[in-house]
Amino acid sequence: MPITPATATHSSSNGTADAILLELVDENGVTIGTAEKLSAHQPPGQLHRAFSVFLFDERGRLLIQQRALGKYHSPGVWSNTCCGHPYPGEAPFAAAARRTYEELGVSPSLLAEAGTVRYNHPDPASGLVEQEYNHLFVGLVQAEPRPDPEEVAGTALVSSAELSERHGRDTFSAWFMTVLDAARPAVRELTGPSAGW
């Protein structure tokens, strides 16, 4: 696994681990400060910048992931290809490409902006809150995923119909349908009408 800011061990001059900081934003997505990652997710949640990625194969199937069981937030649930938080000052596009590679071991062959969505989703299992200003991205994947087991428990490629069936049967992240619905216009443009998205 490559060593990146997300996977490297950080320690400050006094030997303690550095906190992971998120970018706090206002309702228009303008940066207003930073907060430590876990504290930003404590109820009622602090509005922060995030991103969500939806990658499709050449047949128009969506790559979804099951979050690793060791994740502090929404462990073991299915969700979109990749989601996360840019570092303060990091462009959402760069963060989306970085985390897709870190989590899944693949780089998108195409990645395009697909708008933004603002939501507030409590996680019933952990009690944490996703209060996010989310930048959406759609793209194509051509390589076989090589997931980091600390991040991802499993992956699947699903058609629109298969996703509907799986969504009715399996547990998905609280934010999944919100981000997918917001990204649908860009998804349809990318995959074409025959894919059924």
PDB file of C-alpha atoms in Angstrom:
ATOM      1  CA  MET A   1       0.000   0.000   0.000  1.00  0.00           C
ATOM      2  CA  PRO A   2       1.393   3.427  -0.855  1.00  0.00           C
ATOM      3  CA  ILE A   3       2.364   5.740   1.975  1.00  0.00           C
ATOM      4  CA  THR A   4       0.239   8.872   1.797  1.00  0.00           C
ATOM      5  CA  PRO A   5      -0.908  11.477   4.309  1.00  0.00           C
ATOM      6  CA  ALA A   6      -3.919   9.265   5.062  1.00  0.00           C
ATOM      7  CA  THR A   7      -1.910   6.117   5.743  1.00  0.00           C
ATOM      8  CA  ALA A   8       1.358   7.439   7.158  1.00  0.00           C
ATOM      9  CA  THR A   9       1.870   7.561  10.897  1.00  0.00           C
ATOM     10  CA  HIS A  10       1.905  11.177  11.984  1.00  0.00           C
ATOM     11  CA  SER A  11       3.521  12.282  15.178  1.00  0.00           C
ATOM     12  CA  SER A  12       4.120  15.749  16.459  1.00  0.00           C
ATOM     13  CA  SER A  13       7.251  17.041  18.154  1.00  0.00           C
ATOM     14  CA  ASN A  14       5.977  15.865  21.552  1.00  0.00           C
ATOM     15  CA  GLY A  15       5.465  12.301  20.292  1.00  0.00           C
ATOM     16  CA  THR A  16       1.664  12.300  20.148  1.00  0.00           C
ATOM     17  CA  ALA A  17      -0.275  11.407  17.022  1.00  0.00           C
ATOM     18  CA  ASP A  18      -1.536  14.338  14.987  1.00  0.00           C
ATOM     19  CA  ALA A  19      -5.294  14.673  14.694  1.00  0.00           C
ATOM     20  CA  ILE A  20      -6.920  14.337  11.283  1.00  0.00           C
ATOM     21  CA  LEU A  21      -8.537  17.673  10.494  1.00  0.00           C
ATOM     22  CA  LEU A  22     -11.584  18.310   8.340  1.00  0.00           C
ATOM     23  CA  GLU A  23     -12.516  21.540   6.604  1.00  0.00           C
ATOM     24  CA  LEU A  24     -15.576  23.203   8.150  1.00  0.00           C
ATOM     25  CA  VAL A  25     -17.772  25.091   5.684  1.00  0.00           C
ATOM     26  CA  ASP A  26     -20.834  27.328   5.671  1.00  0.00           C
ATOM     27  CA  GLU A  27     -24.077  26.525   3.823  1.00  0.00           C
ATOM     28  CA  ASN A  28     -22.516  27.797   0.582  1.00  0.00           C
ATOM     29  CA  GLY A  29     -19.454  25.561   0.883  1.00  0.00           C
ATOM     30  CA  VAL A  30     -17.126  28.394   1.876  1.00  0.00           C
ATOM     31  CA  THR A  31     -14.373  27.306   4.261  1.00  0.00           C
ATOM     32  CA  ILE A  32     -14.794  28.753   7.761  1.00  0.00           C
ATOM     33  CA  GLY A  33     -12.318  26.694   9.799  1.00  0.00           C
ATOM     34  CA  THR A  34     -11.222  23.194  10.738  1.00  0.00           C
ATOM     35  CA  ALA A  35     -12.217  20.537  13.249  1.00  0.00           C
ATOM     36  CA  GLU A  36     -10.838  17.192  14.374  1.00  0.00           C
ATOM     37  CA  LYS A  37     -12.492  14.384  12.378  1.00  0.00           C
ATOM     38  CA  LEU A  38     -14.285  12.542  15.186  1.00  0.00           C
ATOM     39  CA  SER A  39     -15.445  15.702  16.943  1.00  0.00           C
ATOM     40  CA  ALA A  40     -16.968  17.002  13.685  1.00  0.00           C
ATOM     41  CA  HIS A  41     -19.157  13.868  13.602  1.00  0.00           C
ATOM     42  CA  GLN A  42     -20.377  14.093  17.212  1.00  0.00           C
ATOM     43  CA  PRO A  43     -24.073  15.111  17.487  1.00  0.00           C
ATOM     44  CA  PRO A  44     -25.365  17.465  16.250  1.00  0.00           C
ATOM     45  CA  GLY A  45     -22.419  17.389  13.808  1.00  0.00           C
ATOM     46  CA  GLN A  46     -20.434  20.237  12.276  1.00  0.00           C
ATOM     47  CA  LEU A  47     -20.942  21.022   8.591  1.00  0.00           C
ATOM     48  CA  HIS A  48     -17.792  19.915   6.786  1.00  0.00           C
ATOM     49  CA  ARG A  49     -16.500  19.289   3.279  1.00  0.00           C
ATOM     50  CA  ALA A  50     -16.709  15.747   1.915  1.00  0.00           C
ATOM     51  CA  PHE A  51     -16.703  13.937  -1.408  1.00  0.00           C
ATOM     52  CA  SER A  52     -18.418  10.902  -2.933  1.00  0.00           C
ATOM     53  CA  VAL A  53     -17.197   8.929  -5.960  1.00  0.00           C
ATOM     54  CA  PHE A  54     -19.259   6.735  -8.301  1.00  0.00           C
ATOM     55  CA  LEU A  55     -17.186   4.637 -10.719  1.00  0.00           C
ATOM     56  CA  PHE A  56     -18.689   2.511 -13.491  1.00  0.00           C
ATOM     57  CA  ASP A  57     -17.292  -0.237 -15.691  1.00  0.00           C
ATOM     58  CA  GLU A  58     -17.665  -0.409 -19.475  1.00  0.00           C
ATOM     59  CA  ARG A  59     -21.039  -2.172 -19.066  1.00  0.00           C
ATOM     60  CA  GLY A  60     -22.479   0.663 -16.974  1.00  0.00           C
ATOM     61  CA  ARG A  61     -22.279  -1.230 -13.674  1.00  0.00           C
ATOM     62  CA  LEU A  62     -21.552   0.724 -10.483  1.00  0.00           C
ATOM     63  CA  LEU A  63     -18.622  -0.320  -8.294  1.00  0.00           C
ATOM     64  CA  ILE A  64     -19.854  -0.379  -4.695  1.00  0.00           C
ATOM     65  CA  GLN A  65     -17.897  -1.194  -1.562  1.00  0.00           C
ATOM     66  CA  GLN A  66     -18.667  -2.737   1.792  1.00  0.00           C
ATOM     67  CA  ARG A  67     -16.990  -0.666   4.474  1.00  0.00           C
ATOM     68  CA  ALA A  68     -14.510  -2.561   6.649  1.00  0.00           C
ATOM     69  CA  LEU A  69     -15.802  -3.853   9.984  1.00  0.00           C
ATOM     70  CA  GLY A  70     -13.074  -1.924  11.822  1.00  0.00           C
ATOM     71  CA  LYS A  71     -14.292   1.498  10.617  1.00  0.00           C
ATOM     72  CA  TYR A  72     -15.376   3.792  13.483  1.00  0.00           C
ATOM     73  CA  HIS A  73     -18.300   5.094  11.412  1.00  0.00           C
ATOM     74  CA  SER A  74     -20.832   2.917   9.531  1.00  0.00           C
ATOM     75  CA  PRO A  75     -18.770  -0.303   9.653  1.00  0.00           C
ATOM     76  CA  GLY A  76     -19.830  -3.253   7.503  1.00  0.00           C
ATOM     77  CA  VAL A  77     -22.414  -1.364   5.440  1.00  0.00           C
ATOM     78  CA  TRP A  78     -22.444  -1.052   1.651  1.00  0.00           C
ATOM     79  CA  SER A  79     -21.886   2.333   0.049  1.00  0.00           C
ATOM     80  CA  ASN A  80     -20.754   4.080  -3.113  1.00  0.00           C
ATOM     81  CA  THR A  81     -17.358   3.445  -4.716  1.00  0.00           C
ATOM     82  CA  CYS A  82     -15.508   5.762  -2.358  1.00  0.00           C
ATOM     83  CA  CYS A  83     -16.252   8.639  -0.011  1.00  0.00           C
ATOM     84  CA  GLY A  84     -14.233  10.694   2.398  1.00  0.00           C
ATOM     85  CA  HIS A  85     -12.979  14.120   3.379  1.00  0.00           C
ATOM     86  CA  PRO A  86     -10.385  16.362   1.748  1.00  0.00           C
ATOM     87  CA  TYR A  87      -7.601  17.592   3.984  1.00  0.00           C
ATOM     88  CA  PRO A  88      -7.864  21.310   4.766  1.00  0.00           C
ATOM     89  CA  GLY A  89      -6.817  23.135   1.587  1.00  0.00           C
ATOM     90  CA  GLU A  90      -6.905  19.979  -0.571  1.00  0.00           C
ATOM     91  CA  ALA A  91      -9.056  20.180  -3.706  1.00  0.00           C
ATOM     92  CA  PRO A  92     -12.036  17.764  -3.532  1.00  0.00           C
ATOM     93  CA  PHE A  93     -11.123  16.352  -6.967  1.00  0.00           C
ATOM     94  CA  ALA A  94      -7.590  15.524  -5.790  1.00  0.00           C
ATOM     95  CA  ALA A  95      -8.923  14.008  -2.554  1.00  0.00           C
ATOM     96  CA  ALA A  96     -11.415  11.857  -4.474  1.00  0.00           C
ATOM     97  CA  ALA A  97      -8.704  10.469  -6.767  1.00  0.00           C
ATOM     98  CA  ARG A  98      -6.311   9.949  -3.839  1.00  0.00           C
ATOM     99  CA  ARG A  99      -8.771   8.093  -1.621  1.00  0.00           C
ATOM    100  CA  THR A 100     -10.083   5.928  -4.460  1.00  0.00           C
ATOM    101  CA  TYR A 101      -6.540   4.669  -4.961  1.00  0.00           C
ATOM    102  CA  GLU A 102      -5.823   4.313  -1.234  1.00  0.00           C
ATOM    103  CA  GLU A 103      -9.028   2.398  -0.495  1.00  0.00           C
ATOM    104  CA  LEU A 104      -9.484   0.352  -3.682  1.00  0.00           C
ATOM    105  CA  GLY A 105      -6.066   0.244  -5.345  1.00  0.00           C
ATOM    106  CA  VAL A 106      -7.439   1.652  -8.607  1.00  0.00           C
ATOM    107  CA  SER A 107      -7.186   4.996 -10.334  1.00  0.00           C
ATOM    108  CA  PRO A 108     -10.214   6.148 -12.324  1.00  0.00           C
ATOM    109  CA  SER A 109      -9.648   6.220 -16.084  1.00  0.00           C
ATOM    110  CA  LEU A 110     -12.062   9.166 -16.101  1.00  0.00           C
ATOM    111  CA  LEU A 111     -13.257  11.324 -13.222  1.00  0.00           C
ATOM    112  CA  ALA A 112     -15.640  14.269 -13.622  1.00  0.00           C
ATOM    113  CA  GLU A 113     -17.393  16.645 -11.251  1.00  0.00           C
ATOM    114  CA  ALA A 114     -21.094  15.893 -10.742  1.00  0.00           C
ATOM    115  CA  GLY A 115     -22.276  18.739  -8.503  1.00  0.00           C
ATOM    116  CA  THR A 116     -22.680  19.055  -4.752  1.00  0.00           C
ATOM    117  CA  VAL A 117     -25.267  18.024  -2.186  1.00  0.00           C
ATOM    118  CA  ARG A 118     -25.771  19.112   1.412  1.00  0.00           C
ATOM    119  CA  TYR A 119     -27.237  16.672   3.940  1.00  0.00           C
ATOM    120  CA  ASN A 120     -27.580  15.751   7.593  1.00  0.00           C
ATOM    121  CA  HIS A 121     -27.669  11.988   8.219  1.00  0.00           C
ATOM    122  CA  PRO A 122     -27.347  10.479  11.718  1.00  0.00           C
ATOM    123  CA  ASP A 123     -25.862   6.969  11.811  1.00  0.00           C
ATOM    124  CA  PRO A 124     -28.254   4.919  13.971  1.00  0.00           C
ATOM    125  CA  ALA A 125     -25.616   2.346  14.927  1.00  0.00           C
ATOM    126  CA  SER A 126     -22.825   4.656  16.119  1.00  0.00           C
ATOM    127  CA  GLY A 127     -24.804   7.780  16.996  1.00  0.00           C
ATOM    128  CA  LEU A 128     -22.423   9.846  14.858  1.00  0.00           C
ATOM    129  CA  VAL A 129     -23.762  12.448  12.435  1.00  0.00           C
ATOM    130  CA  GLU A 130     -22.852  13.106   8.814  1.00  0.00           C
ATOM    131  CA  GLN A 131     -23.386  16.852   8.442  1.00  0.00           C
ATOM    132  CA  GLU A 132     -21.774  17.290   5.051  1.00  0.00           C
ATOM    133  CA  TYR A 133     -21.324  19.558   2.071  1.00  0.00           C
ATOM    134  CA  ASN A 134     -20.509  16.800  -0.386  1.00  0.00           C
ATOM    135  CA  HIS A 135     -18.720  17.166  -3.731  1.00  0.00           C
ATOM    136  CA  LEU A 136     -19.864  14.455  -6.163  1.00  0.00           C
ATOM    137  CA  PHE A 137     -17.739  12.752  -8.822  1.00  0.00           C
ATOM    138  CA  VAL A 138     -18.543  10.171 -11.489  1.00  0.00           C
ATOM    139  CA  GLY A 139     -16.101   8.231 -13.597  1.00  0.00           C
ATOM    140  CA  LEU A 140     -14.913   5.031 -15.172  1.00  0.00           C
ATOM    141  CA  VAL A 141     -12.872   2.180 -13.756  1.00  0.00           C
ATOM    142  CA  GLN A 142     -11.068  -0.341 -15.959  1.00  0.00           C
ATOM    143  CA  ALA A 143      -8.753  -2.104 -13.502  1.00  0.00           C
ATOM    144  CA  GLU A 144      -9.656  -4.827 -11.019  1.00  0.00           C
ATOM    145  CA  PRO A 145      -9.963  -3.374  -7.484  1.00  0.00           C
ATOM    146  CA  ARG A 146      -7.287  -4.338  -4.964  1.00  0.00           C
ATOM    147  CA  PRO A 147      -8.955  -3.104  -1.758  1.00  0.00           C
ATOM    148  CA  ASP A 148      -7.108  -2.212   1.418  1.00  0.00           C
ATOM    149  CA  PRO A 149      -8.693  -4.620   3.959  1.00  0.00           C
ATOM    150  CA  GLU A 150      -8.484  -1.974   6.701  1.00  0.00           C
ATOM    151  CA  GLU A 151     -10.811   0.207   4.622  1.00  0.00           C
ATOM    152  CA  VAL A 152     -12.913  -2.166   2.508  1.00  0.00           C
ATOM    153  CA  ALA A 153     -14.471  -5.533   3.392  1.00  0.00           C
ATOM    154  CA  GLY A 154     -15.728  -6.291  -0.117  1.00  0.00           C
ATOM    155  CA  THR A 155     -16.655  -4.881  -3.517  1.00  0.00           C
ATOM    156  CA  ALA A 156     -19.287  -5.596  -6.152  1.00  0.00           C
ATOM    157  CA  LEU A 157     -20.207  -4.347  -9.619  1.00  0.00           C
ATOM    158  CA  VAL A 158     -23.963  -3.880  -9.878  1.00  0.00           C
ATOM    159  CA  SER A 159     -26.434  -2.820 -12.525  1.00  0.00           C
ATOM    160  CA  SER A 160     -29.221  -0.420 -11.604  1.00  0.00           C
ATOM    161  CA  ALA A 161     -31.640  -3.343 -11.170  1.00  0.00           C
ATOM    162  CA  GLU A 162     -29.139  -5.334  -9.101  1.00  0.00           C
ATOM    163  CA  LEU A 163     -28.537  -2.316  -6.883  1.00  0.00           C
ATOM    164  CA  SER A 164     -32.267  -1.933  -6.234  1.00  0.00           C
ATOM    165  CA  GLU A 165     -32.485  -5.593  -5.228  1.00  0.00           C
ATOM    166  CA  ARG A 166     -29.375  -5.394  -3.046  1.00  0.00           C
ATOM    167  CA  HIS A 167     -30.506  -2.122  -1.442  1.00  0.00           C
ATOM    168  CA  GLY A 168     -33.720  -3.829  -0.368  1.00  0.00           C
ATOM    169  CA  ARG A 169     -31.800  -6.748   1.153  1.00  0.00           C
ATOM    170  CA  ASP A 170     -28.499  -5.410   2.528  1.00  0.00           C
ATOM    171  CA  THR A 171     -27.652  -2.514   4.829  1.00  0.00           C
ATOM    172  CA  PHE A 172     -26.344   0.591   3.061  1.00  0.00           C
ATOM    173  CA  SER A 173     -24.829   3.770   4.466  1.00  0.00           C
ATOM    174  CA  ALA A 174     -27.301   6.417   5.636  1.00  0.00           C
ATOM    175  CA  TRP A 175     -26.042   8.857   2.977  1.00  0.00           C
ATOM    176  CA  PHE A 176     -25.927   6.440   0.019  1.00  0.00           C
ATOM    177  CA  MET A 177     -29.287   7.183  -1.645  1.00  0.00           C
ATOM    178  CA  THR A 178     -28.912  10.928  -1.050  1.00  0.00           C
ATOM    179  CA  VAL A 179     -25.585  11.121  -2.875  1.00  0.00           C
ATOM    180  CA  LEU A 180     -26.631   8.690  -5.618  1.00  0.00           C
ATOM    181  CA  ASP A 181     -29.834  10.600  -6.338  1.00  0.00           C
ATOM    182  CA  ALA A 182     -27.921  13.891  -6.455  1.00  0.00           C
ATOM    183  CA  ALA A 183     -25.360  12.398  -8.863  1.00  0.00           C
ATOM    184  CA  ARG A 184     -27.929  10.686 -11.149  1.00  0.00           C
ATOM    185  CA  PRO A 185     -27.973  13.352 -13.912  1.00  0.00           C
ATOM    186  CA  ALA A 186     -24.186  13.023 -14.314  1.00  0.00           C
ATOM    187  CA  VAL A 187     -24.411   9.225 -13.974  1.00  0.00           C
ATOM    188  CA  ARG A 188     -26.977   9.059 -16.804  1.00  0.00           C
ATOM    189  CA  GLU A 189     -24.830  11.305 -18.975  1.00  0.00           C
ATOM    190  CA  LEU A 190     -21.808   9.066 -18.350  1.00  0.00           C
ATOM    191  CA  THR A 191     -23.467   5.642 -18.734  1.00  0.00           C
ATOM    192  CA  GLY A 192     -26.133   6.419 -21.357  1.00  0.00           C
ATOM    193  CA  PRO A 193     -29.865   5.673 -21.285  1.00  0.00           C
ATOM    194  CA  SER A 194     -29.507   1.903 -21.818  1.00  0.00           C
ATOM    195  CA  ALA A 195     -27.771   1.454 -18.429  1.00  0.00           C
ATOM    196  CA  GLY A 196     -31.000   2.397 -16.648  1.00  0.00           C
ATOM    197  CA  TRP A 197     -29.614   4.770 -14.025  1.00  0.00           C
TER     198      TRP A 197
END
